Protein backbone atom coordinates (compact mmCIF):
# COMPACT_ATOMS: atom_id res chain seq x y z
CA UNK A 1 0.00 0.00 0.00
CA UNK A 2 1.24 3.49 -0.82
CA UNK A 3 2.10 5.75 2.09
CA UNK A 4 -0.69 8.38 1.87
CA UNK A 5 1.64 11.13 3.11
CA UNK A 6 4.13 10.56 0.28
CA UNK A 7 3.96 12.94 -2.70
CA UNK A 8 3.14 11.39 -6.07
CA UNK A 9 3.87 12.53 -9.63
CA UNK A 10 1.94 11.84 -12.86
CA UNK A 11 3.32 12.88 -16.26
CA UNK A 12 1.83 13.01 -19.76
CA UNK A 13 -1.68 11.95 -18.87
CA UNK A 14 -4.46 12.41 -21.41
CA UNK A 15 -6.62 14.98 -19.63
CA UNK A 16 -9.98 16.66 -20.21
CA UNK A 17 -10.60 19.39 -17.63
CA UNK A 18 -13.47 21.90 -17.73
CA UNK A 19 -16.38 23.46 -15.86
CA UNK A 20 -20.02 24.38 -16.45
CA UNK A 21 -23.04 26.06 -14.88
CA UNK A 22 -25.42 23.51 -13.32
CA UNK A 23 -29.07 22.81 -14.03
CA UNK A 24 -29.86 22.73 -10.30
CA UNK A 25 -27.74 25.34 -8.45
CA UNK A 26 -29.43 24.60 -5.12
CA UNK A 27 -28.61 20.90 -5.31
CA UNK A 28 -25.00 21.75 -6.12
CA UNK A 29 -24.72 24.20 -3.21
CA UNK A 30 -26.12 21.56 -0.86
CA UNK A 31 -23.10 19.33 -1.60
CA UNK A 32 -20.67 21.86 -0.11
CA UNK A 33 -20.02 21.39 3.63
CA UNK A 34 -20.21 24.12 6.28
CA UNK A 35 -17.04 26.19 6.35
CA UNK A 36 -16.76 26.39 2.56
CA UNK A 37 -18.74 28.66 0.20
CA UNK A 38 -19.70 27.74 -3.36
CA UNK A 39 -19.17 30.36 -6.05
CA UNK A 40 -22.25 32.53 -6.64
CA UNK A 41 -22.88 30.85 -10.01
CA UNK A 42 -22.50 27.35 -8.43
CA UNK A 43 -19.96 26.41 -11.11
CA UNK A 44 -19.12 22.68 -11.33
CA UNK A 45 -15.78 21.25 -12.53
CA UNK A 46 -14.67 17.87 -13.83
CA UNK A 47 -11.32 16.29 -14.63
CA UNK A 48 -11.36 13.08 -16.67
CA UNK A 49 -7.92 11.62 -17.35
CA UNK A 50 -6.12 8.45 -18.41
CA UNK A 51 -2.57 7.35 -17.58
CA UNK A 52 -1.63 4.73 -20.14
CA UNK A 53 1.59 3.30 -18.67
CA UNK A 54 3.08 2.79 -15.21
CA UNK A 55 6.25 4.61 -16.31
CA UNK A 56 4.20 7.85 -16.28
CA UNK A 57 3.81 7.80 -12.48
CA UNK A 58 6.03 7.73 -9.41
CA UNK A 59 4.01 4.94 -7.81
CA UNK A 60 0.38 5.00 -8.92
CA UNK A 61 0.80 2.79 -11.98
CA UNK A 62 -1.38 2.94 -15.10
CA UNK A 63 -4.92 4.03 -14.26
CA UNK A 64 -7.88 6.21 -15.15
CA UNK A 65 -9.58 8.75 -12.91
CA UNK A 66 -12.43 11.25 -12.84
CA UNK A 67 -13.04 13.76 -10.10
CA UNK A 68 -15.88 16.27 -9.93
CA UNK A 69 -16.74 19.03 -7.55
CA UNK A 70 -17.96 22.52 -6.83
CA UNK A 71 -15.92 25.69 -7.39
CA UNK A 72 -15.44 27.70 -4.19
CA UNK A 73 -15.35 31.38 -3.31
CA UNK A 74 -12.58 32.96 -1.26
CA UNK A 75 -10.11 30.05 -1.28
CA UNK A 76 -8.29 30.42 -4.60
CA UNK A 77 -5.18 28.46 -5.50
CA UNK A 78 -1.84 30.29 -5.08
CA UNK A 79 -1.60 33.21 -7.50
CA UNK A 80 -5.37 33.53 -7.72
CA UNK A 81 -5.52 32.16 -11.27
CA UNK A 82 -7.82 29.24 -10.43
CA UNK A 83 -10.70 28.76 -8.00
CA UNK A 84 -10.49 26.40 -5.08
CA UNK A 85 -12.67 23.31 -5.35
CA UNK A 86 -14.53 20.84 -3.14
CA UNK A 87 -14.34 17.24 -4.38
CA UNK A 88 -17.83 15.72 -4.36
CA UNK A 89 -16.97 12.57 -6.34
CA UNK A 90 -13.71 10.76 -7.09
CA UNK A 91 -13.78 7.72 -9.40
CA UNK A 92 -10.66 5.68 -10.17
CA UNK A 93 -9.82 2.35 -11.79
CA UNK A 94 -6.97 1.76 -9.31
CA UNK A 95 -7.42 0.16 -5.91
CA UNK A 96 -4.00 1.56 -4.98
CA UNK A 97 -5.12 5.12 -5.71
CA UNK A 98 -8.48 4.58 -4.05
CA UNK A 99 -6.76 3.67 -0.78
CA UNK A 100 -4.26 6.54 -1.10
CA UNK A 101 -6.97 9.10 -1.85
CA UNK A 102 -9.40 7.83 0.79
CA UNK A 103 -6.73 8.27 3.45
CA UNK A 104 -6.45 11.90 2.34
CA UNK A 105 -10.20 12.47 2.71
CA UNK A 106 -11.25 12.05 -0.93
CA UNK A 107 -14.64 10.36 -1.60
CA UNK A 108 -12.98 7.66 -3.71
CA UNK A 109 -14.88 4.82 -5.40
CA UNK A 110 -13.92 2.29 -8.05
CA UNK A 111 -14.83 3.06 -11.66
CA UNK A 112 -13.29 3.63 -15.07
CA UNK A 113 -12.71 6.54 -17.40
CA UNK A 114 -12.03 6.25 -21.13
CA UNK A 115 -10.90 8.93 -23.58
CA UNK A 116 -11.18 8.12 -27.27
CA UNK A 117 -10.13 10.43 -30.09
CA UNK A 118 -10.96 10.08 -33.77
CA UNK A 119 -9.58 12.93 -35.82
CA UNK A 120 -11.03 16.17 -34.47
CA UNK A 121 -13.61 14.43 -32.26
CA UNK A 122 -13.01 13.28 -28.70
CA UNK A 123 -15.31 11.38 -26.32
CA UNK A 124 -14.57 11.02 -22.60
CA UNK A 125 -16.72 8.64 -20.57
CA UNK A 126 -16.86 7.80 -16.88
CA UNK A 127 -18.45 4.55 -15.67
CA UNK A 128 -19.12 2.98 -12.27
CA UNK A 129 -19.87 -0.75 -11.91
CA UNK A 130 -19.74 -0.99 -15.71
CA UNK A 131 -22.51 1.58 -16.21
CA UNK A 132 -21.64 4.79 -18.10
CA UNK A 133 -22.67 7.81 -16.03
CA UNK A 134 -20.95 10.83 -17.65
CA UNK A 135 -20.12 11.38 -21.30
CA UNK A 136 -18.44 14.49 -22.74
CA UNK A 137 -18.06 15.13 -26.48
CA UNK A 138 -15.52 17.67 -27.76
CA UNK A 139 -13.89 19.09 -30.85
CA UNK A 140 -10.13 19.16 -30.45
CA UNK A 141 -7.13 20.37 -32.43
CA UNK A 142 -3.41 19.86 -31.94
CA UNK A 143 -0.88 21.07 -29.42
CA UNK A 144 1.32 24.01 -30.38
CA UNK A 145 3.70 26.24 -28.49
CA UNK A 146 1.32 27.03 -25.63
CA UNK A 147 1.99 25.72 -22.13
CA UNK A 148 -0.55 26.02 -19.32
CA UNK A 149 0.82 25.79 -15.79
CA UNK A 150 -0.03 26.75 -12.24
CA UNK A 151 -1.73 25.28 -9.20
CA UNK A 152 -5.09 23.89 -8.19
CA UNK A 153 -6.39 23.86 -4.63
CA UNK A 154 -8.76 21.11 -3.57
CA UNK A 155 -10.57 20.45 -0.31
CA UNK A 156 -11.54 17.16 1.31
CA UNK A 157 -12.88 16.20 4.74
CA UNK A 158 -11.80 13.61 7.29
CA UNK A 159 -12.79 13.02 10.90
CA UNK A 160 -14.87 16.20 10.95
CA UNK A 161 -12.03 18.41 9.68
CA UNK A 162 -11.67 20.21 6.37
CA UNK A 163 -8.36 19.49 4.66
CA UNK A 164 -6.68 21.61 1.98
CA UNK A 165 -3.93 20.75 -0.50
CA UNK A 166 -2.32 22.54 -3.45
CA UNK A 167 -1.57 20.58 -6.64
CA UNK A 168 0.93 21.91 -9.22
CA UNK A 169 0.34 21.13 -12.91
CA UNK A 170 1.84 21.65 -16.37
CA UNK A 171 -0.17 20.89 -19.52
CA UNK A 172 0.03 21.25 -23.30
CA UNK A 173 -3.50 22.23 -24.35
CA UNK A 174 -4.82 21.68 -27.85
CA UNK A 175 -6.23 24.42 -30.05
CA UNK A 176 -9.02 24.64 -31.09
CA UNK A 177 -11.00 23.18 -28.21
CA UNK A 178 -14.81 23.13 -28.05
CA UNK A 179 -17.13 21.23 -25.68
CA UNK A 180 -20.07 20.00 -27.75
CA UNK A 181 -22.06 18.22 -25.04
CA UNK A 182 -21.95 16.91 -21.48
CA UNK A 183 -24.39 14.12 -20.65
CA UNK A 184 -25.28 12.76 -17.21
CA UNK A 185 -26.80 9.45 -18.14
CA UNK A 186 -28.52 8.16 -14.98
CA UNK A 187 -31.09 10.44 -13.28
CA UNK A 188 -31.15 8.05 -10.32
CA UNK A 189 -27.44 8.37 -9.51
CA UNK A 190 -26.14 11.00 -7.03
CA UNK A 191 -23.87 12.35 -9.77
CA UNK A 192 -26.96 13.63 -11.56
CA UNK A 193 -27.18 16.56 -9.13
CA UNK A 194 -24.15 18.05 -10.91
CA UNK A 195 -25.58 17.91 -14.44
CA UNK A 196 -25.17 21.04 -16.62
CA UNK A 197 -27.89 23.49 -17.51
CA UNK A 198 -29.42 23.48 -20.98
CA UNK A 199 -28.18 25.23 -23.04
CA UNK A 200 -24.69 24.27 -21.92
CA UNK A 201 -22.61 27.11 -20.46
CA UNK A 202 -18.88 26.35 -20.14
CA UNK A 203 -16.75 28.23 -17.63
CA UNK A 204 -13.16 27.16 -18.34
CA UNK A 205 -11.38 24.15 -19.74
CA UNK A 206 -8.84 22.40 -21.92
CA UNK A 207 -7.91 19.06 -23.41
CA UNK A 208 -4.27 18.03 -23.28
CA UNK A 209 -2.71 14.77 -24.50
CA UNK A 210 0.22 15.59 -22.19
CA UNK A 211 -0.75 16.92 -18.77
CA UNK A 212 1.47 16.45 -15.71
CA UNK A 213 0.69 17.11 -12.05
CA UNK A 214 1.66 16.19 -8.50
CA UNK A 215 -0.14 15.16 -5.36
CA UNK A 216 1.52 17.11 -2.54
CA UNK A 217 3.21 15.32 0.32
CA UNK A 218 1.14 17.01 2.99
CA UNK A 219 -2.33 18.24 3.83
CA UNK A 220 -3.26 21.22 5.98
CA UNK A 221 -6.26 21.64 8.25
CA UNK A 222 -8.50 24.46 7.08
CA UNK A 223 -10.45 26.41 9.68
CA UNK A 224 -12.92 29.10 8.55
CA UNK A 225 -13.16 32.11 10.83
CA UNK A 226 -16.42 33.73 11.85
CA UNK A 227 -15.45 37.03 10.21
CA UNK A 228 -15.35 35.38 6.79
CA UNK A 229 -11.57 34.94 6.70
CA UNK A 230 -9.83 31.59 6.91
CA UNK A 231 -6.98 30.06 8.81
CA UNK A 232 -4.75 27.25 7.59
CA UNK A 233 -3.30 25.27 10.46
CA UNK A 234 -0.21 23.08 10.39
CA UNK A 235 0.26 19.94 8.30
CA UNK A 236 -1.71 16.81 9.08
CA UNK A 237 -0.61 13.30 8.26
CA UNK A 238 -2.90 11.28 6.04
CA UNK A 239 -3.72 7.85 7.42
CA UNK A 240 -3.87 4.53 5.66
CA UNK A 241 -7.35 3.59 4.48
CA UNK A 242 -9.12 1.14 6.76
CA UNK A 243 -11.07 -0.64 4.04
CA UNK A 244 -9.80 -2.03 0.74
CA UNK A 245 -12.26 -2.40 -2.14
CA UNK A 246 -11.03 -4.44 -5.13
CA UNK A 247 -10.90 -2.68 -8.50
mmCIF file of C-alpha atoms in Angstrom:
data_model
loop_
_atom_site.group_PDB
_atom_site.id
_atom_site.type_symbol
_atom_site.label_atom_id
_atom_site.label_comp_id
_atom_site.label_asym_id
_atom_site.label_seq_id
_atom_site.Cartn_x
_atom_site.Cartn_y
_atom_site.Cartn_z
ATOM 1 C CA UNK A 1 0.000 0.000 0.000
ATOM 2 C CA UNK A 2 1.244 3.490 -0.823
ATOM 3 C CA UNK A 3 2.098 5.750 2.088
ATOM 4 C CA UNK A 4 -0.689 8.382 1.868
ATOM 5 C CA UNK A 5 1.639 11.127 3.111
ATOM 6 C CA UNK A 6 4.125 10.556 0.281
ATOM 7 C CA UNK A 7 3.959 12.935 -2.702
ATOM 8 C CA UNK A 8 3.145 11.392 -6.071
ATOM 9 C CA UNK A 9 3.867 12.532 -9.635
ATOM 10 C CA UNK A 10 1.940 11.842 -12.857
ATOM 11 C CA UNK A 11 3.319 12.878 -16.263
ATOM 12 C CA UNK A 12 1.835 13.014 -19.763
ATOM 13 C CA UNK A 13 -1.682 11.946 -18.869
ATOM 14 C CA UNK A 14 -4.459 12.413 -21.415
ATOM 15 C CA UNK A 15 -6.617 14.976 -19.627
ATOM 16 C CA UNK A 16 -9.975 16.665 -20.211
ATOM 17 C CA UNK A 17 -10.601 19.387 -17.626
ATOM 18 C CA UNK A 18 -13.469 21.897 -17.732
ATOM 19 C CA UNK A 19 -16.376 23.463 -15.859
ATOM 20 C CA UNK A 20 -20.021 24.379 -16.448
ATOM 21 C CA UNK A 21 -23.036 26.055 -14.879
ATOM 22 C CA UNK A 22 -25.419 23.514 -13.317
ATOM 23 C CA UNK A 23 -29.069 22.808 -14.030
ATOM 24 C CA UNK A 24 -29.863 22.734 -10.300
ATOM 25 C CA UNK A 25 -27.740 25.337 -8.455
ATOM 26 C CA UNK A 26 -29.432 24.604 -5.123
ATOM 27 C CA UNK A 27 -28.613 20.897 -5.307
ATOM 28 C CA UNK A 28 -25.004 21.749 -6.117
ATOM 29 C CA UNK A 29 -24.721 24.198 -3.213
ATOM 30 C CA UNK A 30 -26.120 21.557 -0.857
ATOM 31 C CA UNK A 31 -23.105 19.329 -1.602
ATOM 32 C CA UNK A 32 -20.672 21.862 -0.106
ATOM 33 C CA UNK A 33 -20.022 21.387 3.631
ATOM 34 C CA UNK A 34 -20.214 24.125 6.277
ATOM 35 C CA UNK A 35 -17.044 26.192 6.345
ATOM 36 C CA UNK A 36 -16.764 26.393 2.558
ATOM 37 C CA UNK A 37 -18.738 28.658 0.205
ATOM 38 C CA UNK A 38 -19.702 27.737 -3.360
ATOM 39 C CA UNK A 39 -19.173 30.359 -6.046
ATOM 40 C CA UNK A 40 -22.248 32.528 -6.645
ATOM 41 C CA UNK A 41 -22.877 30.852 -10.012
ATOM 42 C CA UNK A 42 -22.503 27.354 -8.435
ATOM 43 C CA UNK A 43 -19.964 26.405 -11.109
ATOM 44 C CA UNK A 44 -19.119 22.679 -11.325
ATOM 45 C CA UNK A 45 -15.781 21.253 -12.528
ATOM 46 C CA UNK A 46 -14.671 17.872 -13.833
ATOM 47 C CA UNK A 47 -11.315 16.293 -14.627
ATOM 48 C CA UNK A 48 -11.356 13.082 -16.672
ATOM 49 C CA UNK A 49 -7.921 11.616 -17.354
ATOM 50 C CA UNK A 50 -6.124 8.447 -18.410
ATOM 51 C CA UNK A 51 -2.573 7.350 -17.575
ATOM 52 C CA UNK A 52 -1.627 4.726 -20.136
ATOM 53 C CA UNK A 53 1.593 3.299 -18.668
ATOM 54 C CA UNK A 54 3.082 2.788 -15.207
ATOM 55 C CA UNK A 55 6.247 4.612 -16.305
ATOM 56 C CA UNK A 56 4.197 7.854 -16.276
ATOM 57 C CA UNK A 57 3.812 7.796 -12.476
ATOM 58 C CA UNK A 58 6.035 7.730 -9.406
ATOM 59 C CA UNK A 59 4.007 4.938 -7.807
ATOM 60 C CA UNK A 60 0.382 5.002 -8.924
ATOM 61 C CA UNK A 61 0.804 2.790 -11.983
ATOM 62 C CA UNK A 62 -1.377 2.939 -15.099
ATOM 63 C CA UNK A 63 -4.915 4.033 -14.262
ATOM 64 C CA UNK A 64 -7.878 6.211 -15.148
ATOM 65 C CA UNK A 65 -9.577 8.751 -12.906
ATOM 66 C CA UNK A 66 -12.427 11.246 -12.837
ATOM 67 C CA UNK A 67 -13.041 13.763 -10.104
ATOM 68 C CA UNK A 68 -15.884 16.270 -9.925
ATOM 69 C CA UNK A 69 -16.741 19.027 -7.553
ATOM 70 C CA UNK A 70 -17.956 22.521 -6.826
ATOM 71 C CA UNK A 71 -15.922 25.695 -7.392
ATOM 72 C CA UNK A 72 -15.444 27.699 -4.195
ATOM 73 C CA UNK A 73 -15.349 31.379 -3.313
ATOM 74 C CA UNK A 74 -12.579 32.963 -1.257
ATOM 75 C CA UNK A 75 -10.113 30.055 -1.285
ATOM 76 C CA UNK A 76 -8.293 30.424 -4.604
ATOM 77 C CA UNK A 77 -5.175 28.462 -5.497
ATOM 78 C CA UNK A 78 -1.843 30.292 -5.078
ATOM 79 C CA UNK A 79 -1.600 33.206 -7.496
ATOM 80 C CA UNK A 80 -5.373 33.531 -7.715
ATOM 81 C CA UNK A 81 -5.521 32.161 -11.272
ATOM 82 C CA UNK A 82 -7.824 29.243 -10.430
ATOM 83 C CA UNK A 83 -10.695 28.762 -7.998
ATOM 84 C CA UNK A 84 -10.490 26.401 -5.078
ATOM 85 C CA UNK A 85 -12.666 23.309 -5.355
ATOM 86 C CA UNK A 86 -14.532 20.843 -3.140
ATOM 87 C CA UNK A 87 -14.345 17.242 -4.379
ATOM 88 C CA UNK A 88 -17.830 15.722 -4.357
ATOM 89 C CA UNK A 89 -16.969 12.568 -6.343
ATOM 90 C CA UNK A 90 -13.712 10.764 -7.093
ATOM 91 C CA UNK A 91 -13.783 7.719 -9.401
ATOM 92 C CA UNK A 92 -10.660 5.681 -10.173
ATOM 93 C CA UNK A 93 -9.824 2.348 -11.787
ATOM 94 C CA UNK A 94 -6.973 1.756 -9.314
ATOM 95 C CA UNK A 95 -7.425 0.163 -5.906
ATOM 96 C CA UNK A 96 -4.004 1.558 -4.979
ATOM 97 C CA UNK A 97 -5.119 5.118 -5.710
ATOM 98 C CA UNK A 98 -8.479 4.578 -4.053
ATOM 99 C CA UNK A 99 -6.761 3.674 -0.783
ATOM 100 C CA UNK A 100 -4.262 6.537 -1.104
ATOM 101 C CA UNK A 101 -6.968 9.102 -1.847
ATOM 102 C CA UNK A 102 -9.402 7.827 0.788
ATOM 103 C CA UNK A 103 -6.729 8.267 3.453
ATOM 104 C CA UNK A 104 -6.453 11.898 2.336
ATOM 105 C CA UNK A 105 -10.198 12.468 2.706
ATOM 106 C CA UNK A 106 -11.247 12.055 -0.933
ATOM 107 C CA UNK A 107 -14.635 10.357 -1.601
ATOM 108 C CA UNK A 108 -12.976 7.662 -3.714
ATOM 109 C CA UNK A 109 -14.881 4.819 -5.396
ATOM 110 C CA UNK A 110 -13.919 2.291 -8.050
ATOM 111 C CA UNK A 111 -14.827 3.063 -11.662
ATOM 112 C CA UNK A 112 -13.293 3.626 -15.068
ATOM 113 C CA UNK A 113 -12.714 6.542 -17.405
ATOM 114 C CA UNK A 114 -12.025 6.248 -21.129
ATOM 115 C CA UNK A 115 -10.899 8.926 -23.577
ATOM 116 C CA UNK A 116 -11.178 8.115 -27.274
ATOM 117 C CA UNK A 117 -10.130 10.427 -30.086
ATOM 118 C CA UNK A 118 -10.956 10.081 -33.770
ATOM 119 C CA UNK A 119 -9.576 12.928 -35.819
ATOM 120 C CA UNK A 120 -11.035 16.169 -34.471
ATOM 121 C CA UNK A 121 -13.606 14.432 -32.264
ATOM 122 C CA UNK A 122 -13.015 13.275 -28.699
ATOM 123 C CA UNK A 123 -15.308 11.383 -26.320
ATOM 124 C CA UNK A 124 -14.571 11.021 -22.598
ATOM 125 C CA UNK A 125 -16.724 8.642 -20.574
ATOM 126 C CA UNK A 126 -16.857 7.796 -16.876
ATOM 127 C CA UNK A 127 -18.447 4.548 -15.672
ATOM 128 C CA UNK A 128 -19.119 2.983 -12.271
ATOM 129 C CA UNK A 129 -19.870 -0.751 -11.914
ATOM 130 C CA UNK A 130 -19.745 -0.992 -15.706
ATOM 131 C CA UNK A 131 -22.515 1.580 -16.207
ATOM 132 C CA UNK A 132 -21.640 4.787 -18.101
ATOM 133 C CA UNK A 133 -22.665 7.813 -16.026
ATOM 134 C CA UNK A 134 -20.955 10.829 -17.646
ATOM 135 C CA UNK A 135 -20.119 11.382 -21.304
ATOM 136 C CA UNK A 136 -18.439 14.488 -22.743
ATOM 137 C CA UNK A 137 -18.062 15.135 -26.477
ATOM 138 C CA UNK A 138 -15.518 17.670 -27.758
ATOM 139 C CA UNK A 139 -13.894 19.086 -30.852
ATOM 140 C CA UNK A 140 -10.129 19.156 -30.452
ATOM 141 C CA UNK A 141 -7.132 20.370 -32.433
ATOM 142 C CA UNK A 142 -3.412 19.856 -31.940
ATOM 143 C CA UNK A 143 -0.883 21.073 -29.420
ATOM 144 C CA UNK A 144 1.317 24.007 -30.377
ATOM 145 C CA UNK A 145 3.705 26.245 -28.494
ATOM 146 C CA UNK A 146 1.315 27.035 -25.626
ATOM 147 C CA UNK A 147 1.989 25.719 -22.133
ATOM 148 C CA UNK A 148 -0.546 26.021 -19.324
ATOM 149 C CA UNK A 149 0.823 25.786 -15.794
ATOM 150 C CA UNK A 150 -0.026 26.751 -12.244
ATOM 151 C CA UNK A 151 -1.728 25.283 -9.204
ATOM 152 C CA UNK A 152 -5.087 23.891 -8.191
ATOM 153 C CA UNK A 153 -6.388 23.856 -4.634
ATOM 154 C CA UNK A 154 -8.761 21.106 -3.575
ATOM 155 C CA UNK A 155 -10.567 20.454 -0.308
ATOM 156 C CA UNK A 156 -11.538 17.159 1.305
ATOM 157 C CA UNK A 157 -12.876 16.203 4.742
ATOM 158 C CA UNK A 158 -11.796 13.605 7.290
ATOM 159 C CA UNK A 159 -12.790 13.016 10.901
ATOM 160 C CA UNK A 160 -14.865 16.199 10.954
ATOM 161 C CA UNK A 161 -12.031 18.413 9.683
ATOM 162 C CA UNK A 162 -11.674 20.211 6.369
ATOM 163 C CA UNK A 163 -8.356 19.492 4.660
ATOM 164 C CA UNK A 164 -6.683 21.614 1.981
ATOM 165 C CA UNK A 165 -3.931 20.751 -0.498
ATOM 166 C CA UNK A 166 -2.315 22.540 -3.453
ATOM 167 C CA UNK A 167 -1.573 20.575 -6.639
ATOM 168 C CA UNK A 168 0.928 21.910 -9.217
ATOM 169 C CA UNK A 169 0.339 21.132 -12.906
ATOM 170 C CA UNK A 170 1.844 21.647 -16.365
ATOM 171 C CA UNK A 171 -0.169 20.887 -19.518
ATOM 172 C CA UNK A 172 0.034 21.255 -23.304
ATOM 173 C CA UNK A 173 -3.503 22.234 -24.354
ATOM 174 C CA UNK A 174 -4.824 21.681 -27.850
ATOM 175 C CA UNK A 175 -6.234 24.418 -30.046
ATOM 176 C CA UNK A 176 -9.017 24.642 -31.094
ATOM 177 C CA UNK A 177 -11.003 23.180 -28.212
ATOM 178 C CA UNK A 178 -14.814 23.131 -28.051
ATOM 179 C CA UNK A 179 -17.132 21.232 -25.681
ATOM 180 C CA UNK A 180 -20.073 20.000 -27.754
ATOM 181 C CA UNK A 181 -22.063 18.224 -25.039
ATOM 182 C CA UNK A 182 -21.948 16.913 -21.480
ATOM 183 C CA UNK A 183 -24.386 14.119 -20.645
ATOM 184 C CA UNK A 184 -25.278 12.764 -17.209
ATOM 185 C CA UNK A 185 -26.795 9.451 -18.141
ATOM 186 C CA UNK A 186 -28.520 8.156 -14.976
ATOM 187 C CA UNK A 187 -31.092 10.437 -13.283
ATOM 188 C CA UNK A 188 -31.147 8.050 -10.315
ATOM 189 C CA UNK A 189 -27.442 8.374 -9.511
ATOM 190 C CA UNK A 190 -26.139 11.002 -7.025
ATOM 191 C CA UNK A 191 -23.865 12.351 -9.766
ATOM 192 C CA UNK A 192 -26.964 13.634 -11.563
ATOM 193 C CA UNK A 193 -27.178 16.565 -9.132
ATOM 194 C CA UNK A 194 -24.148 18.054 -10.912
ATOM 195 C CA UNK A 195 -25.579 17.909 -14.436
ATOM 196 C CA UNK A 196 -25.169 21.036 -16.618
ATOM 197 C CA UNK A 197 -27.885 23.488 -17.506
ATOM 198 C CA UNK A 198 -29.424 23.477 -20.982
ATOM 199 C CA UNK A 199 -28.177 25.234 -23.039
ATOM 200 C CA UNK A 200 -24.689 24.274 -21.920
ATOM 201 C CA UNK A 201 -22.606 27.107 -20.461
ATOM 202 C CA UNK A 202 -18.876 26.348 -20.142
ATOM 203 C CA UNK A 203 -16.748 28.231 -17.626
ATOM 204 C CA UNK A 204 -13.160 27.155 -18.344
ATOM 205 C CA UNK A 205 -11.379 24.146 -19.742
ATOM 206 C CA UNK A 206 -8.841 22.402 -21.920
ATOM 207 C CA UNK A 207 -7.908 19.063 -23.407
ATOM 208 C CA UNK A 208 -4.274 18.028 -23.281
ATOM 209 C CA UNK A 209 -2.710 14.775 -24.497
ATOM 210 C CA UNK A 210 0.224 15.594 -22.192
ATOM 211 C CA UNK A 211 -0.751 16.921 -18.769
ATOM 212 C CA UNK A 212 1.466 16.445 -15.714
ATOM 213 C CA UNK A 213 0.692 17.111 -12.052
ATOM 214 C CA UNK A 214 1.664 16.195 -8.505
ATOM 215 C CA UNK A 215 -0.138 15.160 -5.357
ATOM 216 C CA UNK A 216 1.524 17.109 -2.539
ATOM 217 C CA UNK A 217 3.215 15.318 0.321
ATOM 218 C CA UNK A 218 1.142 17.008 2.994
ATOM 219 C CA UNK A 219 -2.331 18.240 3.826
ATOM 220 C CA UNK A 220 -3.264 21.219 5.978
ATOM 221 C CA UNK A 221 -6.256 21.636 8.255
ATOM 222 C CA UNK A 222 -8.505 24.456 7.080
ATOM 223 C CA UNK A 223 -10.451 26.413 9.684
ATOM 224 C CA UNK A 224 -12.922 29.102 8.554
ATOM 225 C CA UNK A 225 -13.157 32.109 10.832
ATOM 226 C CA UNK A 226 -16.422 33.732 11.854
ATOM 227 C CA UNK A 227 -15.455 37.033 10.208
ATOM 228 C CA UNK A 228 -15.346 35.382 6.786
ATOM 229 C CA UNK A 229 -11.573 34.938 6.697
ATOM 230 C CA UNK A 230 -9.834 31.594 6.905
ATOM 231 C CA UNK A 231 -6.982 30.058 8.811
ATOM 232 C CA UNK A 232 -4.748 27.253 7.592
ATOM 233 C CA UNK A 233 -3.299 25.270 10.464
ATOM 234 C CA UNK A 234 -0.209 23.079 10.387
ATOM 235 C CA UNK A 235 0.257 19.942 8.300
ATOM 236 C CA UNK A 236 -1.713 16.813 9.079
ATOM 237 C CA UNK A 237 -0.609 13.303 8.258
ATOM 238 C CA UNK A 238 -2.904 11.281 6.039
ATOM 239 C CA UNK A 239 -3.722 7.855 7.415
ATOM 240 C CA UNK A 240 -3.874 4.525 5.659
ATOM 241 C CA UNK A 241 -7.350 3.585 4.480
ATOM 242 C CA UNK A 242 -9.115 1.145 6.760
ATOM 243 C CA UNK A 243 -11.074 -0.638 4.042
ATOM 244 C CA UNK A 244 -9.805 -2.025 0.739
ATOM 245 C CA UNK A 245 -12.260 -2.401 -2.135
ATOM 246 C CA UNK A 246 -11.031 -4.443 -5.130
ATOM 247 C CA UNK A 247 -10.896 -2.676 -8.501
#
